[in-house]
Amino acid sequence: MDFTNPLVYGVPSFIAFILLELTYSKTHGHDNLYEWKDLMASGVMGIGSVIIAPLIKVISAIVIFNFTYDLFNVVENGVRTNIFGYESFGYVWYIWFFCQIADDFTYYWFHRANHEIRILWAAHIVHHSSNNFNLGTAIRNGWFTILYKPLFYMWMPAVGFPPEMVVVCLGIEALWQFQLHSVYIPKMGIIEKIFNTHTMHQVHHAQNVEYLDKNHGGFLNIFDKLFGTWKELDDNIDIKYGVIHAPQSYNPMVILTHEFKDIWNDTKKTSKLAHKLMYVFGPPGWSHDNSTMTVKQQQRLYKKQKSQNAKVTFERPN
């Protein structure tokens, strides 16, 4: 069956909603919500993603996903059958439901890996590099994540989900993720018991130490709750968006590559191969001489300091 990727309709909607939020913010006293240079940088990276993504998706959807699907789901007596012996999935409504859940599960681990493996973080940090949280930030996507993202989803066509179904579910996920980037939607009560919401995503984009590496989910928050990465927005915390070590530039090429440059410089600090590999594949902030700290190390120190003096202001060691 042939399906249209929902993002075909999403892109013009993204532009319209960004303009709407921008206009609303400027006419309702929220002048700091958008910065023009920051928005332009996000726009350039968003346009680049729109140009690059279709080229990569030709490889991911047609080559990788279809190859994997055909390899693990062979045709026997005219019936597509998975190598584990069951008939490959069709297009009934509940298969779509399970495919979307599988997509969300995969998105959680893909997203979490982007935060916990430094070479992947170097590609993903682009999305977090703005000090603003708005719908313009939603299109501030790194170009390199597109190269390896399909690898996380290969298991889905392998178990029997049709490749085009996987691509559609990926598009639906992207649409949900876009609209999460707004400060104008308050906490949503019972909806927050199940779904990843706007205030939860504010937590994800914050650089406050207690918020780091939280709320990786797509449209559900169940996987964050199951795997210990869920955090509710605390209205008493003065939230600060962005990353600890920002690129300090509006140049799109600097924003896209600055963390890769930092990794290269860090690998030259040591002669040990094991240390070099940790700078590339270890968690962001890892250092062989403890000159910088990972998120988990910072959060342990934060908890220790708070237990000793609840009123103390945490000073980030990095």
mmCIF file of C-alpha atoms in Angstrom:
data_model
loop_
_atom_site.group_PDB
_atom_site.id
_atom_site.type_symbol
_atom_site.label_atom_id
_atom_site.label_comp_id
_atom_site.label_asym_id
_atom_site.label_seq_id
_atom_site.Cartn_x
_atom_site.Cartn_y
_atom_site.Cartn_z
ATOM 1 C CA MET A 1 0.000 0.000 0.000
ATOM 2 C CA ASP A 2 1.079 3.573 -0.682
ATOM 3 C CA PHE A 3 0.926 6.198 2.047
ATOM 4 C CA THR A 4 1.825 9.867 2.213
ATOM 5 C CA ASN A 5 4.281 10.909 4.904
ATOM 6 C CA PRO A 6 2.372 13.257 7.273
ATOM 7 C CA LEU A 7 5.343 15.644 7.232
ATOM 8 C CA VAL A 8 4.393 16.612 3.686
ATOM 9 C CA TYR A 9 1.505 18.521 5.249
ATOM 10 C CA GLY A 10 3.437 19.306 8.414
ATOM 11 C CA VAL A 11 6.073 21.612 6.943
ATOM 12 C CA PRO A 12 3.684 24.394 5.799
ATOM 13 C CA SER A 13 1.837 23.999 9.115
ATOM 14 C CA PHE A 14 5.113 24.439 11.006
ATOM 15 C CA ILE A 15 5.759 27.739 9.251
ATOM 16 C CA ALA A 16 2.218 28.956 9.884
ATOM 17 C CA PHE A 17 2.297 28.112 13.606
ATOM 18 C CA ILE A 18 5.736 29.668 14.071
ATOM 19 C CA LEU A 19 4.488 32.901 12.512
ATOM 20 C CA LEU A 20 1.355 32.759 14.654
ATOM 21 C CA GLU A 21 3.305 32.241 17.893
ATOM 22 C CA LEU A 22 5.835 34.906 16.877
ATOM 23 C CA THR A 23 3.061 37.434 16.208
ATOM 24 C CA TYR A 24 1.262 36.563 19.440
ATOM 25 C CA SER A 25 4.446 36.913 21.500
ATOM 26 C CA LYS A 26 5.317 40.325 20.025
ATOM 27 C CA THR A 27 1.794 41.677 20.507
ATOM 28 C CA HIS A 28 1.315 40.362 24.056
ATOM 29 C CA GLY A 29 4.433 41.645 25.777
ATOM 30 C CA HIS A 30 6.598 38.534 25.355
ATOM 31 C CA ASP A 31 9.330 40.186 23.312
ATOM 32 C CA ASN A 32 12.034 37.864 24.648
ATOM 33 C CA LEU A 33 10.368 34.657 23.482
ATOM 34 C CA TYR A 34 11.924 35.008 20.035
ATOM 35 C CA GLU A 35 15.292 36.485 19.089
ATOM 36 C CA TRP A 36 15.601 37.320 15.414
ATOM 37 C CA LYS A 37 19.149 36.024 14.897
ATOM 38 C CA ASP A 38 18.342 32.869 16.814
ATOM 39 C CA LEU A 39 15.189 32.315 14.770
ATOM 40 C CA MET A 40 17.097 32.839 11.530
ATOM 41 C CA ALA A 41 19.715 30.284 12.584
ATOM 42 C CA SER A 42 16.987 27.791 13.483
ATOM 43 C CA GLY A 43 15.276 28.488 10.165
ATOM 44 C CA VAL A 44 18.423 27.790 8.148
ATOM 45 C CA MET A 45 18.943 24.483 9.946
ATOM 46 C CA GLY A 46 15.287 23.626 9.501
ATOM 47 C CA ILE A 47 15.464 24.318 5.768
ATOM 48 C CA GLY A 48 18.610 22.196 5.551
ATOM 49 C CA SER A 49 16.808 19.328 7.264
ATOM 50 C CA VAL A 50 13.907 19.634 4.832
ATOM 51 C CA ILE A 51 16.331 19.388 1.917
ATOM 52 C CA ILE A 52 18.511 16.613 3.327
ATOM 53 C CA ALA A 53 15.818 14.462 4.959
ATOM 54 C CA PRO A 54 14.060 13.330 1.752
ATOM 55 C CA LEU A 55 17.402 12.230 0.301
ATOM 56 C CA ILE A 56 18.236 10.178 3.383
ATOM 57 C CA LYS A 57 14.708 8.815 3.683
ATOM 58 C CA VAL A 58 15.026 7.375 0.195
ATOM 59 C CA ILE A 59 17.837 5.278 1.617
ATOM 60 C CA SER A 60 16.167 4.538 4.963
ATOM 61 C CA ALA A 61 12.664 3.789 3.716
ATOM 62 C CA ILE A 62 13.354 2.215 0.339
ATOM 63 C CA VAL A 63 16.739 0.593 0.900
ATOM 64 C CA ILE A 64 17.310 -0.090 4.617
ATOM 65 C CA PHE A 65 13.716 -0.677 5.755
ATOM 66 C CA ASN A 66 12.686 -2.596 2.662
ATOM 67 C CA PHE A 67 15.860 -4.679 2.680
ATOM 68 C CA THR A 68 15.326 -5.544 6.339
ATOM 69 C CA TYR A 69 11.642 -6.281 5.777
ATOM 70 C CA ASP A 70 12.338 -8.577 2.830
ATOM 71 C CA LEU A 71 15.196 -10.305 4.631
ATOM 72 C CA PHE A 72 13.131 -11.196 7.717
ATOM 73 C CA ASN A 73 9.730 -11.546 6.040
ATOM 74 C CA VAL A 74 9.923 -13.929 3.127
ATOM 75 C CA VAL A 75 7.107 -14.842 0.751
ATOM 76 C CA GLU A 76 6.040 -18.475 1.188
ATOM 77 C CA ASN A 77 3.191 -19.846 -0.915
ATOM 78 C CA GLY A 78 2.123 -16.293 -1.706
ATOM 79 C CA VAL A 79 2.024 -15.257 1.953
ATOM 80 C CA ARG A 80 4.509 -12.848 3.556
ATOM 81 C CA THR A 81 5.833 -14.796 6.561
ATOM 82 C CA ASN A 82 8.264 -13.692 9.268
ATOM 83 C CA ILE A 83 11.279 -15.906 9.911
ATOM 84 C CA PHE A 84 9.862 -16.655 13.383
ATOM 85 C CA GLY A 85 6.924 -18.394 11.737
ATOM 86 C CA TYR A 86 4.016 -15.952 11.960
ATOM 87 C CA GLU A 87 2.370 -14.062 9.140
ATOM 88 C CA SER A 88 3.818 -10.589 8.689
ATOM 89 C CA PHE A 89 1.630 -7.737 9.831
ATOM 90 C CA GLY A 90 -1.036 -6.190 7.647
ATOM 91 C CA TYR A 91 -2.794 -2.840 7.777
ATOM 92 C CA VAL A 92 -5.703 -3.354 10.172
ATOM 93 C CA TRP A 93 -6.256 -0.599 12.722
ATOM 94 C CA TYR A 94 -4.735 -2.362 15.730
ATOM 95 C CA ILE A 95 -1.508 -3.029 13.815
ATOM 96 C CA TRP A 96 -1.263 0.723 13.223
ATOM 97 C CA PHE A 97 -1.784 1.212 16.964
ATOM 98 C CA PHE A 98 0.977 -1.236 17.912
ATOM 99 C CA CYS A 99 3.286 0.211 15.270
ATOM 100 C CA GLN A 100 2.862 3.694 16.771
ATOM 101 C CA ILE A 101 3.595 2.341 20.263
ATOM 102 C CA ALA A 102 6.662 0.528 18.908
ATOM 103 C CA ASP A 103 7.726 3.758 17.231
ATOM 104 C CA ASP A 104 7.387 5.656 20.513
ATOM 105 C CA PHE A 105 9.402 3.004 22.381
ATOM 106 C CA THR A 106 12.118 3.234 19.744
ATOM 107 C CA TYR A 107 12.039 7.022 19.765
ATOM 108 C CA TYR A 108 12.590 7.011 23.541
ATOM 109 C CA TRP A 109 15.782 4.947 23.280
ATOM 110 C CA PHE A 110 16.981 6.788 20.184
ATOM 111 C CA HIS A 111 16.462 10.110 21.941
ATOM 112 C CA ARG A 112 17.998 8.915 25.191
ATOM 113 C CA ALA A 113 21.054 7.572 23.354
ATOM 114 C CA ASN A 114 21.478 11.003 21.774
ATOM 115 C CA HIS A 115 21.874 12.432 25.264
ATOM 116 C CA GLU A 116 24.048 9.704 26.773
ATOM 117 C CA ILE A 117 26.542 8.906 23.979
ATOM 118 C CA ARG A 118 28.735 11.873 23.207
ATOM 119 C CA ILE A 119 29.230 11.363 19.476
ATOM 120 C CA LEU A 120 25.436 11.196 19.111
ATOM 121 C CA TRP A 121 25.044 14.169 21.444
ATOM 122 C CA ALA A 122 27.351 16.105 19.112
ATOM 123 C CA ALA A 123 24.705 15.680 16.414
ATOM 124 C CA HIS A 124 21.707 16.219 18.694
ATOM 125 C CA ILE A 125 23.036 19.179 20.706
ATOM 126 C CA VAL A 126 22.038 21.376 17.761
ATOM 127 C CA HIS A 127 18.393 21.038 18.763
ATOM 128 C CA HIS A 128 19.169 22.110 22.346
ATOM 129 C CA SER A 129 21.637 24.881 21.550
ATOM 130 C CA SER A 130 19.134 27.744 21.618
ATOM 131 C CA ASN A 131 18.543 29.622 24.853
ATOM 132 C CA ASN A 132 14.934 30.095 23.736
ATOM 133 C CA PHE A 133 12.051 27.648 23.885
ATOM 134 C CA ASN A 134 9.540 28.233 21.132
ATOM 135 C CA LEU A 135 8.155 26.658 17.968
ATOM 136 C CA GLY A 136 11.125 28.048 16.059
ATOM 137 C CA THR A 137 13.395 25.915 18.232
ATOM 138 C CA ALA A 138 11.378 22.870 17.160
ATOM 139 C CA ILE A 139 12.782 23.082 13.624
ATOM 140 C CA ARG A 140 16.364 23.613 14.861
ATOM 141 C CA ASN A 141 17.415 20.083 13.977
ATOM 142 C CA GLY A 142 20.882 18.668 13.448
ATOM 143 C CA TRP A 143 21.561 17.355 9.985
ATOM 144 C CA PHE A 144 23.710 14.419 11.101
ATOM 145 C CA THR A 145 21.049 12.678 13.204
ATOM 146 C CA ILE A 146 19.216 11.846 9.988
ATOM 147 C CA LEU A 147 22.129 9.619 8.974
ATOM 148 C CA TYR A 148 21.885 7.145 11.855
ATOM 149 C CA LYS A 149 18.297 7.456 13.057
ATOM 150 C CA PRO A 150 16.968 4.731 10.681
ATOM 151 C CA LEU A 151 19.338 2.212 12.286
ATOM 152 C CA PHE A 152 17.397 2.424 15.561
ATOM 153 C CA TYR A 153 14.148 1.578 13.740
ATOM 154 C CA MET A 154 15.345 -1.381 11.666
ATOM 155 C CA TRP A 155 13.922 -3.855 14.167
ATOM 156 C CA MET A 156 10.383 -2.746 13.319
ATOM 157 C CA PRO A 157 10.314 -3.924 9.686
ATOM 158 C CA ALA A 158 12.355 -6.933 10.835
ATOM 159 C CA VAL A 159 9.512 -8.132 13.102
ATOM 160 C CA GLY A 160 6.918 -7.591 10.379
ATOM 161 C CA PHE A 161 5.726 -3.973 10.294
ATOM 162 C CA PRO A 162 5.534 -2.824 6.638
ATOM 163 C CA PRO A 163 8.233 -0.218 5.874
ATOM 164 C CA GLU A 164 5.744 2.414 4.704
ATOM 165 C CA MET A 165 3.789 2.016 7.950
ATOM 166 C CA VAL A 166 6.961 2.650 9.951
ATOM 167 C CA VAL A 167 7.677 5.803 7.930
ATOM 168 C CA VAL A 168 4.137 7.137 8.514
ATOM 169 C CA CYS A 169 4.430 6.502 12.264
ATOM 170 C CA LEU A 170 7.755 8.338 12.285
ATOM 171 C CA GLY A 171 6.008 11.282 10.619
ATOM 172 C CA ILE A 172 3.207 11.294 13.197
ATOM 173 C CA GLU A 173 5.819 11.288 15.969
ATOM 174 C CA ALA A 174 7.564 14.283 14.397
ATOM 175 C CA LEU A 175 4.301 16.237 14.218
ATOM 176 C CA TRP A 176 3.665 15.666 17.928
ATOM 177 C CA GLN A 177 7.215 16.650 18.807
ATOM 178 C CA PHE A 178 6.947 19.941 16.929
ATOM 179 C CA GLN A 179 3.921 21.238 18.796
ATOM 180 C CA LEU A 180 5.475 20.441 22.198
ATOM 181 C CA HIS A 181 7.836 23.414 21.868
ATOM 182 C CA SER A 182 5.548 26.084 23.280
ATOM 183 C CA VAL A 183 5.407 27.837 26.653
ATOM 184 C CA TYR A 184 1.818 28.911 26.091
ATOM 185 C CA ILE A 185 0.253 25.530 26.970
ATOM 186 C CA PRO A 186 -0.091 25.011 30.744
ATOM 187 C CA LYS A 187 -0.123 21.734 32.633
ATOM 188 C CA MET A 188 -2.929 19.557 31.315
ATOM 189 C CA GLY A 189 -4.088 17.564 34.326
ATOM 190 C CA ILE A 190 -5.070 13.961 33.669
ATOM 191 C CA ILE A 191 -3.621 14.066 30.139
ATOM 192 C CA GLU A 192 -0.169 14.268 31.708
ATOM 193 C CA LYS A 193 -0.690 10.833 33.274
ATOM 194 C CA ILE A 194 -0.125 9.288 29.838
ATOM 195 C CA PHE A 195 1.126 11.803 27.301
ATOM 196 C CA ASN A 196 4.319 13.791 26.956
ATOM 197 C CA THR A 197 3.183 17.400 27.195
ATOM 198 C CA HIS A 198 4.506 20.910 26.673
ATOM 199 C CA THR A 199 5.585 21.480 30.271
ATOM 200 C CA MET A 200 7.379 18.126 30.306
ATOM 201 C CA HIS A 201 9.246 19.121 27.180
ATOM 202 C CA GLN A 202 10.231 22.412 28.790
ATOM 203 C CA VAL A 203 11.969 20.279 31.406
ATOM 204 C CA HIS A 204 13.753 18.386 28.642
ATOM 205 C CA HIS A 205 15.108 21.605 27.121
ATOM 206 C CA ALA A 206 16.273 23.045 30.438
ATOM 207 C CA GLN A 207 19.894 23.167 31.558
ATOM 208 C CA ASN A 208 19.004 23.259 35.265
ATOM 209 C CA VAL A 209 20.974 20.403 36.818
ATOM 210 C CA GLU A 210 17.895 18.657 38.231
ATOM 211 C CA TYR A 211 16.265 18.684 34.781
ATOM 212 C CA LEU A 212 19.189 17.397 32.707
ATOM 213 C CA ASP A 213 18.540 14.243 30.631
ATOM 214 C CA LYS A 214 14.877 14.001 31.593
ATOM 215 C CA ASN A 215 11.707 13.365 29.558
ATOM 216 C CA HIS A 216 13.049 11.717 26.412
ATOM 217 C CA GLY A 217 9.641 10.360 25.361
ATOM 218 C CA GLY A 218 7.808 11.043 22.129
ATOM 219 C CA PHE A 219 4.060 11.358 22.611
ATOM 220 C CA LEU A 220 3.914 9.048 25.658
ATOM 221 C CA ASN A 221 5.679 9.506 28.997
ATOM 222 C CA ILE A 222 5.328 5.889 30.131
ATOM 223 C CA PHE A 223 8.829 4.902 29.028
ATOM 224 C CA ASP A 224 10.392 7.789 30.956
ATOM 225 C CA LYS A 225 8.488 6.640 34.028
ATOM 226 C CA LEU A 226 9.462 2.990 33.490
ATOM 227 C CA PHE A 227 13.150 3.701 32.957
ATOM 228 C CA GLY A 228 13.665 6.457 35.525
ATOM 229 C CA THR A 229 14.019 9.572 33.355
ATOM 230 C CA TRP A 230 10.693 11.303 34.001
ATOM 231 C CA LYS A 231 10.555 14.688 35.723
ATOM 232 C CA GLU A 232 7.595 17.004 36.227
ATOM 233 C CA LEU A 233 7.993 20.745 35.769
ATOM 234 C CA ASP A 234 8.436 22.462 39.127
ATOM 235 C CA ASP A 235 6.810 25.901 39.033
ATOM 236 C CA ASN A 236 9.125 27.045 41.841
ATOM 237 C CA ILE A 237 12.263 26.523 39.739
ATOM 238 C CA ASP A 238 13.440 29.371 37.550
ATOM 239 C CA ILE A 239 13.939 27.432 34.345
ATOM 240 C CA LYS A 240 16.909 28.169 32.089
ATOM 241 C CA TYR A 241 16.843 26.793 28.556
ATOM 242 C CA GLY A 242 19.719 25.710 26.373
ATOM 243 C CA VAL A 243 22.912 23.762 27.000
ATOM 244 C CA ILE A 244 25.718 24.117 29.519
ATOM 245 C CA HIS A 245 28.374 24.749 26.878
ATOM 246 C CA ALA A 246 26.567 26.717 24.195
ATOM 247 C CA PRO A 247 28.215 27.420 20.820
ATOM 248 C CA GLN A 248 27.968 31.192 21.422
ATOM 249 C CA SER A 249 27.257 31.751 17.759
ATOM 250 C CA TYR A 250 24.385 32.250 15.346
ATOM 251 C CA ASN A 251 26.414 30.769 12.501
ATOM 252 C CA PRO A 252 24.566 27.581 11.460
ATOM 253 C CA MET A 253 27.803 25.766 10.579
ATOM 254 C CA VAL A 254 29.283 26.531 13.998
ATOM 255 C CA ILE A 255 26.079 25.351 15.696
ATOM 256 C CA LEU A 256 26.083 22.155 13.632
ATOM 257 C CA THR A 257 29.724 21.223 14.243
ATOM 258 C CA HIS A 258 30.980 22.812 17.482
ATOM 259 C CA GLU A 259 30.602 19.709 19.660
ATOM 260 C CA PHE A 260 32.434 17.539 17.114
ATOM 261 C CA LYS A 261 35.303 20.030 17.330
ATOM 262 C CA ASP A 262 35.230 19.820 21.142
ATOM 263 C CA ILE A 263 35.363 16.013 20.985
ATOM 264 C CA TRP A 264 38.412 16.193 18.714
ATOM 265 C CA ASN A 265 40.153 18.598 21.072
ATOM 266 C CA ASP A 266 39.356 16.405 24.079
ATOM 267 C CA THR A 267 40.797 13.278 22.455
ATOM 268 C CA LYS A 268 44.116 15.110 22.130
ATOM 269 C CA LYS A 269 44.295 15.578 25.912
ATOM 270 C CA THR A 270 45.336 11.969 26.476
ATOM 271 C CA SER A 271 47.512 9.357 24.816
ATOM 272 C CA LYS A 272 45.474 6.373 26.054
ATOM 273 C CA LEU A 273 43.217 4.812 23.433
ATOM 274 C CA ALA A 274 40.628 3.841 26.073
ATOM 275 C CA HIS A 275 40.348 7.464 27.161
ATOM 276 C CA LYS A 276 40.063 8.673 23.573
ATOM 277 C CA LEU A 277 37.241 6.210 22.950
ATOM 278 C CA MET A 278 35.453 7.399 26.094
ATOM 279 C CA TYR A 279 35.623 10.988 24.874
ATOM 280 C CA VAL A 280 33.885 9.830 21.697
ATOM 281 C CA PHE A 281 31.473 7.154 22.923
ATOM 282 C CA GLY A 282 31.205 7.844 26.640
ATOM 283 C CA PRO A 283 28.636 10.171 28.241
ATOM 284 C CA PRO A 284 28.962 13.921 27.619
ATOM 285 C CA GLY A 285 31.040 15.538 30.340
ATOM 286 C CA TRP A 286 33.225 12.487 30.975
ATOM 287 C CA SER A 287 36.894 13.309 31.450
ATOM 288 C CA HIS A 288 39.922 11.166 32.209
ATOM 289 C CA ASP A 289 41.181 13.641 34.825
ATOM 290 C CA ASN A 290 37.793 14.517 36.382
ATOM 291 C CA SER A 291 38.132 18.088 35.154
ATOM 292 C CA THR A 292 34.530 17.906 33.930
ATOM 293 C CA MET A 293 31.546 15.888 35.124
ATOM 294 C CA THR A 294 28.801 13.853 33.488
ATOM 295 C CA VAL A 295 25.137 14.617 34.108
ATOM 296 C CA LYS A 296 24.834 11.765 36.622
ATOM 297 C CA GLN A 297 27.889 12.979 38.513
ATOM 298 C CA GLN A 298 26.509 16.524 38.616
ATOM 299 C CA GLN A 299 23.121 15.330 39.833
ATOM 300 C CA ARG A 300 24.702 13.216 42.590
ATOM 301 C CA LEU A 301 26.720 16.229 43.719
ATOM 302 C CA TYR A 302 23.589 18.382 43.564
ATOM 303 C CA LYS A 303 21.647 15.971 45.793
ATOM 304 C CA LYS A 304 24.542 15.772 48.241
ATOM 305 C CA GLN A 305 24.801 19.554 48.524
ATOM 306 C CA LYS A 306 21.029 19.929 48.915
ATOM 307 C CA SER A 307 20.939 17.306 51.659
ATOM 308 C CA GLN A 308 23.561 19.272 53.572
ATOM 309 C CA ASN A 309 21.991 22.676 52.971
ATOM 310 C CA ALA A 310 18.653 22.927 51.198
ATOM 311 C CA LYS A 311 19.085 26.658 50.585
ATOM 312 C CA VAL A 312 22.512 26.467 48.972
ATOM 313 C CA THR A 313 22.757 27.530 45.340
ATOM 314 C CA PHE A 314 24.234 24.767 43.254
ATOM 315 C CA GLU A 315 27.359 25.828 41.408
ATOM 316 C CA ARG A 316 28.026 23.702 38.360
ATOM 317 C CA PRO A 317 31.601 22.325 38.489
ATOM 318 C CA ASN A 318 31.904 22.271 34.681
#
